[in-house]
Coordinates of C-alpha atoms in Angstrom, one line a residue:
X1 CA 5.2 72.9 -60.4
X2 CA 6.3 71.3 -57.3
X3 CA 9.8 72.9 -57.4
X4 CA 8.6 76.5 -57.2
X5 CA 8.5 76.8 -53.4
X6 CA 12.1 75.7 -53.2
X7 CA 13.0 78.1 -55.9
X8 CA 11.3 81.0 -54.1
X9 CA 13.3 80.1 -51.0
X10 CA 16.5 80.2 -53.0
X11 CA 15.5 83.6 -54.5
X12 CA 14.9 85.0 -51.0
X13 CA 18.3 83.9 -49.8
X14 CA 20.0 85.3 -52.9
X15 CA 18.3 88.7 -52.5
X16 CA 19.2 88.8 -48.8
X17 CA 22.9 88.0 -49.5
X18 CA 23.4 89.9 -52.7
X19 CA 21.7 93.3 -52.0
X20 CA 25.1 94.5 -50.8
X21 CA 27.6 96.1 -53.2
X22 CA 29.7 93.6 -55.2
X23 CA 32.9 94.7 -53.4
X24 CA 31.5 93.6 -50.1
X25 CA 30.5 90.2 -51.3
X26 CA 31.8 87.3 -49.3
X27 CA 31.0 83.7 -48.9
X28 CA 31.8 82.4 -45.4
X29 CA 33.5 79.1 -45.0
X30 CA 31.0 76.3 -44.4
X31 CA 30.8 75.0 -40.9
X32 CA 32.4 71.6 -40.5
X33 CA 30.0 68.7 -40.1
X34 CA 29.6 67.2 -36.6
X35 CA 31.3 63.9 -36.2
X36 CA 29.0 60.9 -36.3
X37 CA 27.9 59.5 -33.0
X38 CA 26.9 56.2 -34.6
X39 CA 28.7 53.1 -33.4
X40 CA 31.5 51.8 -35.6
X41 CA 30.5 48.9 -37.8
X42 CA 32.7 46.2 -39.2
X43 CA 32.8 46.0 -43.0
X44 CA 33.7 42.6 -44.6
X45 CA 34.7 42.9 -48.2
X46 CA 34.5 39.8 -50.3
X47 CA 35.7 39.2 -53.9
X48 CA 33.1 38.2 -56.3
X49 CA 35.4 35.8 -58.1
X50 CA 37.1 34.1 -55.1
X51 CA 36.4 33.3 -51.5
X52 CA 38.9 35.9 -50.3
X53 CA 37.6 38.4 -47.8
X54 CA 39.1 40.8 -45.3
X55 CA 37.9 43.1 -42.5
X56 CA 38.2 46.6 -44.1
X57 CA 37.8 48.4 -40.7
X58 CA 40.6 46.4 -39.1
X59 CA 43.0 46.8 -42.0
X60 CA 42.3 50.6 -42.2
X61 CA 42.7 50.9 -38.5
X62 CA 46.1 49.2 -38.6
X63 CA 47.2 51.4 -41.5
X64 CA 46.1 54.6 -39.8
X65 CA 48.0 53.6 -36.6
X66 CA 51.3 53.6 -38.4
X67 CA 53.4 56.8 -38.3
X68 CA 53.1 59.2 -41.3
X69 CA 55.7 58.7 -43.9
X70 CA 58.7 61.0 -44.1
X71 CA 59.0 63.7 -45.4
X72 CA 56.0 65.7 -44.2
X73 CA 56.9 68.6 -46.5
X74 CA 54.6 68.1 -49.5
X75 CA 57.1 69.8 -51.8
X76 CA 59.2 66.6 -51.5
X77 CA 56.4 64.5 -52.8
X78 CA 56.5 62.7 -56.2
X79 CA 53.2 63.1 -58.0
X80 CA 51.7 60.5 -60.3
X81 CA 49.9 60.8 -63.7
X82 CA 50.3 57.3 -64.9
X83 CA 50.5 54.1 -62.9
X84 CA 54.1 53.0 -62.4
X85 CA 55.7 50.2 -60.3
X86 CA 59.3 51.1 -59.5
X87 CA 60.0 47.3 -59.2
X88 CA 59.5 47.0 -63.0
X89 CA 62.4 49.4 -63.7
X90 CA 65.8 48.2 -64.8
X91 CA 67.4 51.6 -65.3
X92 CA 66.9 55.2 -64.3
X93 CA 68.4 58.1 -66.4
X94 CA 68.8 61.7 -65.5
X95 CA 69.4 65.0 -67.3
X96 CA 71.8 67.4 -65.6
X97 CA 70.8 71.0 -66.1
X98 CA 67.8 71.9 -64.0
X99 CA 67.4 68.3 -63.1
X100 CA 70.4 67.0 -61.0
X101 CA 71.8 70.5 -61.1
X102 CA 69.6 73.4 -60.0
X103 CA 70.8 77.0 -60.5
X104 CA 70.7 80.1 -58.4
X105 CA 68.4 82.7 -60.0
X106 CA 68.9 85.4 -61.1
X107 CA 72.7 85.0 -60.8
X108 CA 73.0 82.1 -63.3
X109 CA 70.5 83.6 -65.8
X110 CA 72.3 87.0 -65.7
X111 CA 75.4 85.4 -67.2
X112 CA 73.4 84.5 -70.4
X113 CA 71.4 87.7 -70.4
X114 CA 74.3 90.1 -70.0
X115 CA 76.5 88.1 -72.4
X116 CA 73.7 88.1 -75.1
X117 CA 73.2 91.9 -74.7
X118 CA 76.8 92.5 -75.6
X119 CA 76.7 90.1 -78.5
X120 CA 73.6 91.9 -79.9
X121 CA 75.3 95.3 -79.7
X122 CA 78.3 93.8 -81.5
X123 CA 75.9 92.7 -84.3
X124 CA 74.8 96.3 -84.7
X125 CA 71.9 96.6 -82.3
X126 CA 71.6 100.0 -80.5
X127 CA 73.7 100.7 -77.5
X128 CA 70.4 101.0 -75.5
X129 CA 70.3 97.2 -75.4
X130 CA 73.1 97.3 -72.8
X131 CA 70.7 99.0 -70.4
X132 CA 68.3 96.1 -70.4
X133 CA 67.8 94.6 -66.9
X134 CA 66.7 91.0 -66.2
X135 CA 63.5 90.3 -64.3
X136 CA 62.6 86.6 -64.2
X137 CA 59.5 87.3 -62.1
X138 CA 57.7 88.4 -65.2
X139 CA 57.7 84.9 -66.7
X140 CA 56.6 81.4 -66.3
X141 CA 57.2 78.2 -68.3
X142 CA 54.5 76.9 -70.6
X143 CA 54.0 80.1 -72.6
X144 CA 54.1 80.3 -76.3
X145 CA 56.1 83.0 -78.2
X146 CA 54.6 84.2 -81.5
X147 CA 57.8 85.4 -83.0
X148 CA 56.1 86.5 -86.2
X149 CA 54.1 89.2 -84.3
X150 CA 56.2 89.7 -81.2
X151 CA 53.5 88.3 -78.9
X152 CA 53.6 86.1 -75.8
X153 CA 50.6 83.8 -75.1
X154 CA 49.2 81.7 -72.4
X155 CA 46.8 79.1 -73.7
X156 CA 44.7 76.5 -72.1
X157 CA 44.4 72.8 -73.0
X158 CA 41.8 73.6 -75.6
X159 CA 44.2 76.0 -77.3
X160 CA 42.2 79.1 -76.3
X161 CA 44.4 82.1 -75.6
X162 CA 43.7 83.3 -72.1
X163 CA 46.4 86.0 -71.7
X164 CA 48.4 87.8 -74.4
X165 CA 51.2 90.4 -74.4
X166 CA 52.9 92.3 -77.1
X167 CA 56.4 92.8 -75.7
X168 CA 55.7 94.1 -72.2
X169 CA 52.3 95.5 -73.0
X170 CA 49.1 93.5 -72.4
X171 CA 46.9 93.1 -75.5
X172 CA 43.3 94.1 -75.3
X173 CA 40.7 91.4 -75.3
X174 CA 39.5 92.5 -78.7
X175 CA 43.0 92.3 -80.2
X176 CA 43.7 89.0 -78.6
X177 CA 40.5 87.4 -79.8
X178 CA 40.9 88.9 -83.3
X179 CA 44.3 87.2 -83.7
X180 CA 43.9 84.0 -81.7
X181 CA 40.2 83.2 -81.4
X182 CA 39.0 83.0 -85.0
X183 CA 36.8 80.3 -86.3
X184 CA 38.1 76.8 -85.6
X185 CA 39.1 75.9 -89.1
X186 CA 41.1 79.2 -89.6
X187 CA 42.9 79.7 -86.3
X188 CA 46.5 78.6 -85.9
X189 CA 47.3 75.3 -84.3
X190 CA 50.2 76.7 -82.4
X191 CA 52.4 74.1 -84.0
X192 CA 53.5 76.4 -86.8
X193 CA 57.3 77.2 -87.0
X194 CA 56.8 80.8 -85.8
X195 CA 55.4 79.6 -82.5
X196 CA 58.1 78.8 -79.9
X197 CA 57.1 76.8 -76.8
X198 CA 58.8 77.8 -73.6
X199 CA 59.3 74.3 -72.3
X200 CA 62.5 74.9 -70.2
X201 CA 63.6 77.4 -67.6
X202 CA 66.5 78.3 -69.9
X203 CA 64.0 80.0 -72.2
X204 CA 63.0 82.6 -69.7
X205 CA 66.2 84.5 -70.6
X206 CA 65.2 84.4 -74.2
X207 CA 61.7 85.7 -73.4
X208 CA 62.9 88.6 -71.3
X209 CA 65.5 89.7 -73.8
X210 CA 63.1 89.4 -76.8
X211 CA 60.4 91.3 -74.9
X212 CA 62.6 94.3 -74.3
X213 CA 63.8 94.2 -77.9
X214 CA 60.2 94.4 -79.1
X215 CA 59.6 97.4 -76.8
X216 CA 62.7 99.1 -78.1
X217 CA 61.7 98.6 -81.7
X218 CA 58.1 99.8 -81.1
X219 CA 58.8 102.8 -79.0
X220 CA 61.9 104.3 -80.6
X221 CA 63.2 105.1 -84.0
X222 CA 66.3 103.1 -84.8
X223 CA 67.1 102.5 -88.4
X224 CA 68.7 99.2 -87.6
X225 CA 65.6 97.9 -85.8
X226 CA 63.3 99.3 -88.5
X227 CA 65.0 96.9 -90.9
X228 CA 64.4 93.9 -88.5
X229 CA 61.2 91.9 -88.3
X230 CA 60.1 90.5 -85.0
X231 CA 61.1 87.1 -86.1
X232 CA 64.6 88.2 -87.1
X233 CA 65.0 89.8 -83.7
X234 CA 64.0 86.6 -81.9
X235 CA 66.4 84.6 -84.0
X236 CA 69.2 87.0 -83.2
X237 CA 68.5 87.0 -79.5
X238 CA 68.2 83.1 -79.4
X239 CA 71.5 82.8 -81.3
X240 CA 73.3 85.1 -78.9
X241 CA 72.0 83.3 -75.8
X242 CA 73.0 80.0 -77.3
X243 CA 76.5 81.3 -78.2
X244 CA 76.9 82.3 -74.5
X245 CA 76.4 78.7 -73.6
X246 CA 79.0 77.5 -76.1
X247 CA 81.8 80.1 -76.0
X248 CA 82.6 80.2 -72.3
X249 CA 80.7 83.3 -71.2
X250 CA 78.6 81.1 -68.9
X251 CA 80.6 77.9 -68.4
X252 CA 83.9 79.6 -67.6
X253 CA 82.3 81.7 -65.0
X254 CA 80.5 78.8 -63.4
X255 CA 83.8 76.8 -63.4
X256 CA 85.5 79.7 -61.5
X257 CA 82.8 80.1 -58.9
X258 CA 80.3 77.2 -58.9
X259 CA 78.9 77.9 -55.4
X260 CA 77.6 81.2 -56.7
X261 CA 75.6 79.7 -59.5
X262 CA 74.9 76.0 -58.7
X263 CA 72.6 74.8 -55.9
X264 CA 74.1 72.0 -53.9
X265 CA 71.5 69.4 -53.0
X266 CA 72.4 67.1 -50.0
X267 CA 69.9 64.5 -51.1
X268 CA 71.1 64.0 -54.6
X269 CA 74.1 61.7 -54.0
X270 CA 72.1 59.5 -51.5
X271 CA 69.3 59.2 -54.0
X272 CA 71.6 58.0 -56.8
X273 CA 73.4 55.6 -54.5
X274 CA 70.1 54.2 -53.3
X275 CA 69.0 53.0 -56.7
X276 CA 72.5 51.8 -57.8
X277 CA 72.9 49.7 -54.7
X278 CA 69.5 48.0 -55.5
X279 CA 70.9 46.8 -58.8
X280 CA 69.1 49.4 -60.9
X281 CA 71.3 50.9 -63.6
X282 CA 71.8 54.6 -63.3
X283 CA 72.8 56.8 -66.3
X284 CA 73.2 60.4 -67.2
X285 CA 72.3 61.9 -70.6
X286 CA 72.9 65.6 -70.9
X287 CA 73.3 68.1 -73.7
X288 CA 76.1 69.8 -71.9
X289 CA 79.6 68.9 -73.1
X290 CA 82.2 67.1 -70.9
X291 CA 84.1 70.0 -69.5
X292 CA 81.0 71.8 -68.2
X293 CA 79.5 68.5 -67.0
X294 CA 82.7 67.8 -65.1
X295 CA 82.8 71.2 -63.5
X296 CA 79.1 71.1 -62.3
X297 CA 79.0 67.4 -61.1
X298 CA 82.4 67.7 -59.4
X299 CA 80.9 70.6 -57.3
X300 CA 77.7 68.6 -56.6
X301 CA 79.5 65.4 -55.6
X302 CA 82.2 65.7 -52.9
X303 CA 85.3 63.4 -53.3
X304 CA 84.3 61.5 -50.1
X305 CA 80.9 60.6 -51.6
X306 CA 82.5 57.9 -53.7
X307 CA 85.2 55.3 -53.0
X308 CA 87.5 56.6 -55.7
X309 CA 86.7 60.3 -55.2
X310 CA 85.3 60.4 -58.8
X311 CA 81.7 61.4 -59.3
X312 CA 81.3 59.3 -62.4
X313 CA 81.3 56.2 -60.2
X314 CA 77.7 57.1 -59.3
X315 CA 76.6 56.3 -62.9
X316 CA 76.9 53.1 -64.9
X317 CA 77.3 55.2 -68.0
X318 CA 77.3 58.9 -68.9
X319 CA 76.5 60.5 -72.3
X320 CA 77.4 64.2 -72.7
X321 CA 76.8 66.4 -75.8
X322 CA 73.7 64.2 -76.5
X323 CA 71.9 66.9 -78.6
X324 CA 68.4 65.8 -77.3
X325 CA 65.9 65.5 -78.9
X326 CA 68.0 64.2 -81.8
X327 CA 69.6 61.6 -79.5
X328 CA 66.1 60.1 -79.0
X329 CA 64.9 60.0 -82.6
X330 CA 68.0 59.7 -84.9
X331 CA 69.5 56.2 -85.0
X332 CA 72.4 57.2 -87.3
X333 CA 74.3 59.4 -84.9
X334 CA 77.8 58.1 -84.1
X335 CA 79.1 57.4 -80.5
X336 CA 82.4 58.7 -79.3
X337 CA 84.2 57.7 -76.1
X338 CA 85.4 60.6 -73.9
X339 CA 88.8 60.4 -72.2
X340 CA 88.0 61.8 -68.7
X341 CA 91.4 63.3 -68.2
X342 CA 91.9 65.1 -71.5
X343 CA 88.4 65.3 -72.9
X344 CA 89.7 63.7 -76.1
X345 CA 87.2 61.8 -78.2
X346 CA 87.7 58.3 -79.7
X347 CA 85.5 56.7 -82.3
X348 CA 83.5 53.6 -81.3
X349 CA 81.5 51.2 -83.3
X350 CA 78.7 51.4 -80.8
X351 CA 76.1 48.6 -81.1
X352 CA 78.3 46.6 -83.4
X353 CA 81.3 46.7 -81.1
X354 CA 79.2 45.6 -78.1
X355 CA 77.8 42.7 -80.2
X356 CA 81.4 41.7 -81.2
X357 CA 82.4 41.6 -77.5
X358 CA 79.7 39.2 -76.5
X359 CA 79.2 37.4 -74.2
X360 CA 78.7 40.3 -71.7
X361 CA 79.6 42.7 -74.4
X362 CA 78.0 45.7 -72.7
X363 CA 80.1 45.1 -69.5
X364 CA 83.3 44.7 -71.5
X365 CA 82.5 47.8 -73.6
X366 CA 81.9 50.0 -70.5
X367 CA 85.0 48.7 -68.7
X368 CA 87.0 50.6 -71.4
X369 CA 85.4 53.8 -70.3
X370 CA 81.9 54.8 -69.4
X371 CA 81.8 58.4 -70.6
X372 CA 80.6 59.1 -74.1
X373 CA 79.5 61.9 -76.4
X374 CA 76.9 62.1 -79.1
X375 CA 75.3 58.7 -79.9
X376 CA 71.7 57.6 -80.0
X377 CA 69.0 55.7 -78.1
X378 CA 70.0 52.3 -79.8
X379 CA 73.5 52.6 -78.4
X380 CA 72.2 53.5 -75.0
X381 CA 69.9 50.5 -74.9
X382 CA 72.8 48.2 -76.0
X383 CA 75.0 49.5 -73.1
X384 CA 72.1 48.9 -70.7
X385 CA 72.0 45.3 -71.8
X386 CA 70.8 43.1 -68.9
X387 CA 72.9 39.8 -69.1
X388 CA 72.1 39.4 -72.7
X389 CA 68.4 40.5 -72.4
X390 CA 67.5 43.6 -74.4
X391 CA 66.1 46.3 -72.2
X392 CA 62.6 47.7 -73.2
X393 CA 61.3 51.2 -73.1
X394 CA 58.9 50.3 -70.2
X395 CA 62.0 49.3 -68.1
X396 CA 63.6 52.8 -68.4
X397 CA 62.6 55.8 -66.3
X398 CA 64.1 59.1 -67.6
X399 CA 64.1 62.2 -65.4
X400 CA 64.4 65.6 -67.0
X401 CA 63.2 69.2 -66.9
X402 CA 62.5 69.9 -70.6
X403 CA 58.9 69.1 -71.4
X404 CA 59.6 68.4 -75.0
X405 CA 63.1 67.1 -75.3
X406 CA 63.2 65.0 -72.1
X407 CA 59.6 64.0 -71.6
X408 CA 57.4 64.1 -74.6
X409 CA 59.9 62.9 -77.1
X410 CA 61.2 60.0 -75.0
X411 CA 57.6 58.9 -74.2
X412 CA 56.3 59.2 -77.8
X413 CA 59.3 57.8 -79.6
X414 CA 60.7 55.2 -77.3
X415 CA 57.9 54.4 -74.8
X416 CA 60.1 55.3 -71.9
X417 CA 58.6 56.0 -68.5
X418 CA 59.1 59.7 -67.7
X419 CA 59.5 62.1 -64.8
X420 CA 59.3 65.8 -65.2
X421 CA 61.2 68.1 -62.9
X422 CA 59.3 71.3 -62.1
X423 CA 61.4 73.4 -59.7
X424 CA 58.9 76.3 -59.7
X425 CA 56.2 73.9 -58.4
X426 CA 57.6 74.3 -54.9
X427 CA 56.6 78.0 -54.8
X428 CA 53.4 77.3 -56.6
X429 CA 52.4 74.7 -53.9
X430 CA 53.1 77.2 -51.1
X431 CA 51.0 79.8 -52.9
X432 CA 48.2 77.4 -53.3
X433 CA 48.2 76.6 -49.6
X434 CA 48.0 80.3 -48.7
X435 CA 45.2 80.8 -51.3
X436 CA 43.2 77.8 -50.2
X437 CA 40.3 79.7 -48.7
X438 CA 40.2 82.1 -51.7
X439 CA 40.1 79.2 -54.1
X440 CA 37.3 77.5 -52.1
X441 CA 35.3 80.8 -52.2
X442 CA 35.8 81.0 -56.0
X443 CA 34.5 77.4 -56.4
X444 CA 31.4 78.2 -54.2
X445 CA 30.5 81.2 -56.3
X446 CA 31.0 79.3 -59.5
X447 CA 28.8 76.5 -58.4
X448 CA 26.2 79.0 -57.3
X449 CA 26.3 80.6 -60.7
X450 CA 25.8 77.1 -62.3
X451 CA 22.8 76.5 -60.0
X452 CA 21.3 79.9 -61.1
X453 CA 21.9 79.0 -64.7
X454 CA 20.0 75.7 -64.3
X455 CA 17.1 77.4 -62.5
X456 CA 17.0 80.2 -65.1
X457 CA 16.9 77.7 -67.9
X458 CA 13.9 76.0 -66.3
X459 CA 12.1 79.3 -66.0
X460 CA 12.8 80.1 -69.7
X461 CA 11.1 76.9 -70.7
X462 CA 7.9 77.8 -68.8
X463 CA 5.2 80.0 -70.3
X464 CA 6.0 83.7 -69.9
X465 CA 4.0 85.4 -67.2
X466 CA 4.6 88.1 -64.6
X467 CA 5.7 85.7 -61.8
X468 CA 8.1 83.7 -64.0
X469 CA 9.5 86.8 -65.6
X470 CA 10.2 88.5 -62.2
X471 CA 11.8 85.3 -60.9
X472 CA 14.0 85.1 -64.0
X473 CA 15.1 88.7 -63.7
X474 CA 15.9 88.3 -60.0
X475 CA 18.1 85.3 -60.9
X476 CA 19.9 87.2 -63.7
X477 CA 20.5 90.1 -61.4
X478 CA 22.0 87.8 -58.8
X479 CA 24.2 86.2 -61.5
X480 CA 25.5 89.6 -62.6
X481 CA 26.5 90.5 -59.0
X482 CA 28.3 87.2 -58.5
X483 CA 30.1 87.7 -61.7
X484 CA 31.3 91.2 -60.6
X485 CA 32.4 89.8 -57.3
X486 CA 34.3 87.0 -59.1
X487 CA 36.2 89.5 -61.3
X488 CA 37.9 91.0 -58.2
X489 CA 38.4 87.7 -56.3
X490 CA 39.8 85.8 -59.3
X491 CA 42.1 88.7 -60.4
X492 CA 43.6 88.8 -56.9
X493 CA 44.0 85.0 -56.9
X494 CA 45.6 85.0 -60.3
X495 CA 48.2 87.6 -59.3
X496 CA 49.1 85.8 -56.2
X497 CA 50.9 83.2 -58.4
X498 CA 52.4 85.5 -61.0
X499 CA 51.4 89.2 -61.5
X500 CA 51.1 88.6 -65.3
X501 CA 50.5 85.0 -66.1
X502 CA 49.0 83.5 -62.9
X503 CA 49.3 79.8 -62.2
X504 CA 51.6 77.5 -64.0
X505 CA 49.1 74.7 -64.3
X506 CA 46.0 76.8 -64.9
X507 CA 44.8 79.1 -67.6
X508 CA 41.6 80.7 -66.4
X509 CA 39.4 77.9 -65.0
X510 CA 41.0 75.3 -67.4
X511 CA 44.2 73.4 -67.3
X512 CA 47.0 75.2 -69.0
X513 CA 48.9 73.9 -72.0
X514 CA 51.8 73.1 -69.6
X515 CA 49.4 71.1 -67.4
X516 CA 48.0 69.2 -70.4
X517 CA 51.3 68.0 -71.6
X518 CA 52.6 67.2 -68.1
X519 CA 49.5 65.1 -67.5
X520 CA 49.7 63.3 -70.8
X521 CA 53.4 62.6 -71.1
X522 CA 55.0 62.7 -67.6
X523 CA 54.3 59.5 -65.7
X524 CA 55.6 61.3 -62.6
X525 CA 56.5 64.9 -61.8
X526 CA 58.2 66.6 -58.8
X527 CA 60.0 69.7 -57.7
X528 CA 63.5 68.2 -57.9
X529 CA 65.1 64.9 -58.8
X530 CA 66.3 64.2 -55.3
X531 CA 62.7 63.7 -54.2
X532 CA 63.2 60.2 -55.6
X533 CA 65.3 59.6 -52.4
X534 CA 62.0 59.1 -50.6
X535 CA 60.8 56.5 -53.2
X536 CA 61.9 52.9 -52.7
X537 CA 62.7 50.6 -55.6
X538 CA 59.5 48.7 -54.6
X539 CA 57.1 51.7 -54.6
X540 CA 53.9 51.4 -56.7
X541 CA 52.4 54.6 -57.9
X542 CA 48.6 54.6 -58.6
X543 CA 46.3 57.1 -60.2
X544 CA 42.7 58.0 -59.4
X545 CA 40.4 59.2 -62.1
X546 CA 38.5 62.4 -61.8
X547 CA 34.7 62.0 -62.3
X548 CA 33.2 63.3 -65.5
X549 CA 30.2 65.7 -65.2
X550 CA 27.7 63.0 -65.8
X551 CA 29.1 61.0 -62.8
X552 CA 28.4 63.8 -60.3
X553 CA 24.9 64.3 -61.8
X554 CA 23.9 60.7 -60.8
X555 CA 25.4 60.7 -57.3

């Protein structure tokens, strides 16, 4: 066979490189190619359907000569999953918590964590619960909580469980596969009611509290906990954390000292003004109630930022207590107007009242007060009425941090354009930069293993003889050594992001569940909402498809 000499050369190189112990294995960075000395050529591109043509080299040269856009910090970028022309938007909406308002961690989370501990003890849980301490570094978003078994899972886009913990203890590979890698038609879909998706940063408090409750139940003998299932313990913890958000444990403390808990972003107000001044309607839809929204937004927006000194002037309309995702799916929910001074609610007839006030019913309706509670998507669309023209889902961009309630639901149900806020992406990007060489080394080794696999496959198809068998064994030995080297390198790379769960957007070598849903339902994503300050109302976002395996095979 004509390929055997080249195979022998490959085998010789592999033996020379891989005779050392696996721990010493290293792939040096490849030497950069020398710049071409060939003279520059002019490329004329011509359309097949018209006579239009242009000088590509001249245009590219002109573009390259322009200064790089600001900001240069990549964490201020806006990333695109689906083509979007900002010029097509009539309205941009925002969530508040973890979108317009970022929080200091762990100070803010400790309010809920400590408050929930006390509430659990008041319910009869052991006093030992008060000794729990909060460690957010143990968690990332995108995990799944199996509340029936007390397990935490990280799955990839194919629903394969890559990492699993029971409480704070890592599950063995055998236990993990026995529970979550059964035959396809028997394994759970992770959509069952006892699976909880960690789609928002608020749920990290739930996960940390629940994890420590599991350990307490498993490692100690408490009659009270013996009578509790894992699911009941999760429900109790979730209820206590939720109560802290409603009874003042969190909100009263934030109101007293907002600077301790809320991150002030100097780019937020200029960003909101930028779009409003261009004639794009700007709205706020948050699950927080009026008093808390008022406290947080009054801290974020200085009185001198608006002509009247009132932060609500930055928005065409504001809806608090929206109860997303119900706001996005239930057309029967009533709309109440909020008196900004007293917080008192007044009934409105919503869509019918706007229609009765026509012409310009939406304008007249909002002139009576632009702050509301409850309501639904139909009423929002009516209030965003554009001079009598109904606004469509494609004309609305909604920006939020909750993967399900803000992004998936608004995209699936209403066809809105969506932007996901991922605050933790900033640190992840910095880690990726520091791990760039390691990642390149991992990719080189994986590609080498694939080459070995292809060559080994060819040898297996040949008649068995001493030469072929020896060559095959040499390949397989080389593959084993590379695999051993990868275990150490990949493990170190994984822990650089998070010591337990690794990268937010990766699960093993596959995209994580979080990455899958982000790519499929978020048109845009970014580290914080104020990154939109660097996006003009005329910006066009474009996507570039990744090649499929067969494309690279024919290159």
